[in-house]
XYZ file of C-alpha atoms in Angstrom:
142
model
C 4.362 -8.042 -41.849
C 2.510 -11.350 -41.864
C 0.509 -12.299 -39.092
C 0.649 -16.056 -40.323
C 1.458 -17.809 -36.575
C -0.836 -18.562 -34.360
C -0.318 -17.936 -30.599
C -2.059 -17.945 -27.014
C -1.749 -15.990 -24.152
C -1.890 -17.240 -20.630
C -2.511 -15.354 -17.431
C -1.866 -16.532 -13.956
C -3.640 -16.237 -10.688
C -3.083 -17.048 -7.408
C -5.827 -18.516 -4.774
C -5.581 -20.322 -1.582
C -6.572 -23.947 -1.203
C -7.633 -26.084 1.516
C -4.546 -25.719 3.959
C -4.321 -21.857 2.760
C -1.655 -22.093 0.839
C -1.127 -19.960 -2.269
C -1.876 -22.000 -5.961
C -0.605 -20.229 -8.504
C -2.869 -21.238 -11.397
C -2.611 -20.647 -15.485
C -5.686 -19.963 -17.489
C -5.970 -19.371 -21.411
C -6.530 -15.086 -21.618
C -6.954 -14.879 -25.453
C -5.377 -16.870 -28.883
C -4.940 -14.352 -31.702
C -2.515 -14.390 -35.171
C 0.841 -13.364 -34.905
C 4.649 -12.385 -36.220
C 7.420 -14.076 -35.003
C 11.027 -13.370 -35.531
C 13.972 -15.192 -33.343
C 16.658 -12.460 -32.092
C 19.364 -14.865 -30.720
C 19.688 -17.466 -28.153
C 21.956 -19.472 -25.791
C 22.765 -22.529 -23.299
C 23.667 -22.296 -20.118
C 23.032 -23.834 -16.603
C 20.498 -23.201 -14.178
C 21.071 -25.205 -10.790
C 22.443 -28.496 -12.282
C 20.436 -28.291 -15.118
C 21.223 -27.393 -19.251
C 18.336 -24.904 -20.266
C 18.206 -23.273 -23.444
C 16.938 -19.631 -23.767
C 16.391 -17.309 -26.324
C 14.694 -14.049 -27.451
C 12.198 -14.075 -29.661
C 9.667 -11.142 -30.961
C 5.917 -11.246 -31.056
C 3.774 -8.540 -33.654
C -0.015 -8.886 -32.639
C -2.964 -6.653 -33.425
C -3.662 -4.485 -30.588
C -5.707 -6.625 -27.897
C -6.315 -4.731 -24.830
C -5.587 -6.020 -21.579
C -2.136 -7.716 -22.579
C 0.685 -7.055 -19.716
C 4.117 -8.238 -18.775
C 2.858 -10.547 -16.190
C 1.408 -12.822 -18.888
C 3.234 -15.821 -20.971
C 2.957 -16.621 -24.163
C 2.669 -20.168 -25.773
C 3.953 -20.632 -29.303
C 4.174 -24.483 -30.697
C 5.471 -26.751 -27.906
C 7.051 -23.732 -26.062
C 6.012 -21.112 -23.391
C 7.929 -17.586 -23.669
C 8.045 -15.102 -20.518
C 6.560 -11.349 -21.757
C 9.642 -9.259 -21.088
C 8.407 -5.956 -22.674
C 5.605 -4.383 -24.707
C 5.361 -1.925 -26.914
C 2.489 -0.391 -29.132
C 2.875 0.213 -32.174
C 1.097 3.161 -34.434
C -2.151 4.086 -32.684
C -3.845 1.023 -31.164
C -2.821 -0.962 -34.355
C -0.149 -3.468 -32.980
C 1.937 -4.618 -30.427
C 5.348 -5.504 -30.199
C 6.143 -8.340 -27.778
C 9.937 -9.188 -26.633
C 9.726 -12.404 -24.534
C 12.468 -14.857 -23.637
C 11.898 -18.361 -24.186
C 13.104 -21.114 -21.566
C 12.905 -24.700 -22.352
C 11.818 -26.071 -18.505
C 8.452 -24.454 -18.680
C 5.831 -26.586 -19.459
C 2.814 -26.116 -21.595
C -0.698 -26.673 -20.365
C -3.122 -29.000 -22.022
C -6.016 -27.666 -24.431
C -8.585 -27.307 -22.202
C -6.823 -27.263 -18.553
C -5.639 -25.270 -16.149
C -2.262 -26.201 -14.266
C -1.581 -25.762 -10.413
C 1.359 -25.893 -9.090
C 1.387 -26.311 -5.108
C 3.662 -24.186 -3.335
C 7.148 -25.810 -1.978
C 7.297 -25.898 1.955
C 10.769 -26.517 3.700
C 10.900 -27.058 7.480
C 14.557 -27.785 8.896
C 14.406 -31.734 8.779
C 12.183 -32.371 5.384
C 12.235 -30.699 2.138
C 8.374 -31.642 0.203
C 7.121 -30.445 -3.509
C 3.887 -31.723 -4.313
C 2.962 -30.883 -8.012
C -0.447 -31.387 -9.526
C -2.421 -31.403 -13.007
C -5.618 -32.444 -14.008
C -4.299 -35.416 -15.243
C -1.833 -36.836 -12.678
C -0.405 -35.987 -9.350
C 3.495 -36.135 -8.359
C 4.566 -36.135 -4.786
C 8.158 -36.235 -3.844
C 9.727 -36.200 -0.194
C 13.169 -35.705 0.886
C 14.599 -35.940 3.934
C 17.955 -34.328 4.761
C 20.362 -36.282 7.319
């Protein structure tokens, strides 16, 4: 087994801003060397949307502190942890994760906050936001 990828781990958290709202937010928990061996994938849709998935499996060294709440990011893709296992005593973990292709990866360096949808009866609003740029987008149902 060669640990000859290279792979972070991201953690998120959830505070309240301004309005006290929940933020979910993603922060880098640790990068480390890795396996990584593709078990399959497929295409289907999601709402009205194509999105690829697929399972793939991580081998790290041990790391404490890794869970199933965490994602990983690989390349230009960010995979959902769907199950760990250890393997021997404390010497590696095994990592089964499912990659979709609509998450997006954050930049080196930032965190990425995602403001929480609200829906009221007569207007639907998402308001998304990055270090880098804000999107607003307002629709109102007749």
């Amino acid at each position: 087994m060669s640990l000859d990828r290279y792979i972070r781990f991201w953690q998120e958290s959830t505070t309240r801003n301004e309005y006290n709202e929940p933020v979910k937010t993603l922060s880098l928990f640790q990068g480390m060397r890795a396996s990584v061996n593709y078990k399959g994938g497929r295409e289907g849709y999601y709402g009205r949307q194509v999105v690829a998935t697929g399972d793939v499996f991580f081998t790290v060294r041990y790391f404490p502190g890794i869970n199933e709440r965490m994602f990983i990011e690989y390349g230009d893709r960010m995979y959902d942890i769907k199950h760990i296992e250890e393997i021997g005593r404390r010497q590696f973990l095994g990592i089964t994760a499912k990659m979709t292709d609509n998450m997006d990866v954050p930049e080196e360096n930032t965190t990425t906050t995602t403001y929480p949808i609200t829906t009221t009866e007569a207007i639907t609003t998402t308001t998304y936001t990055t270090t880098t740029e804000a999107v607003t987008t307002t629709t109102a149902r007749e």
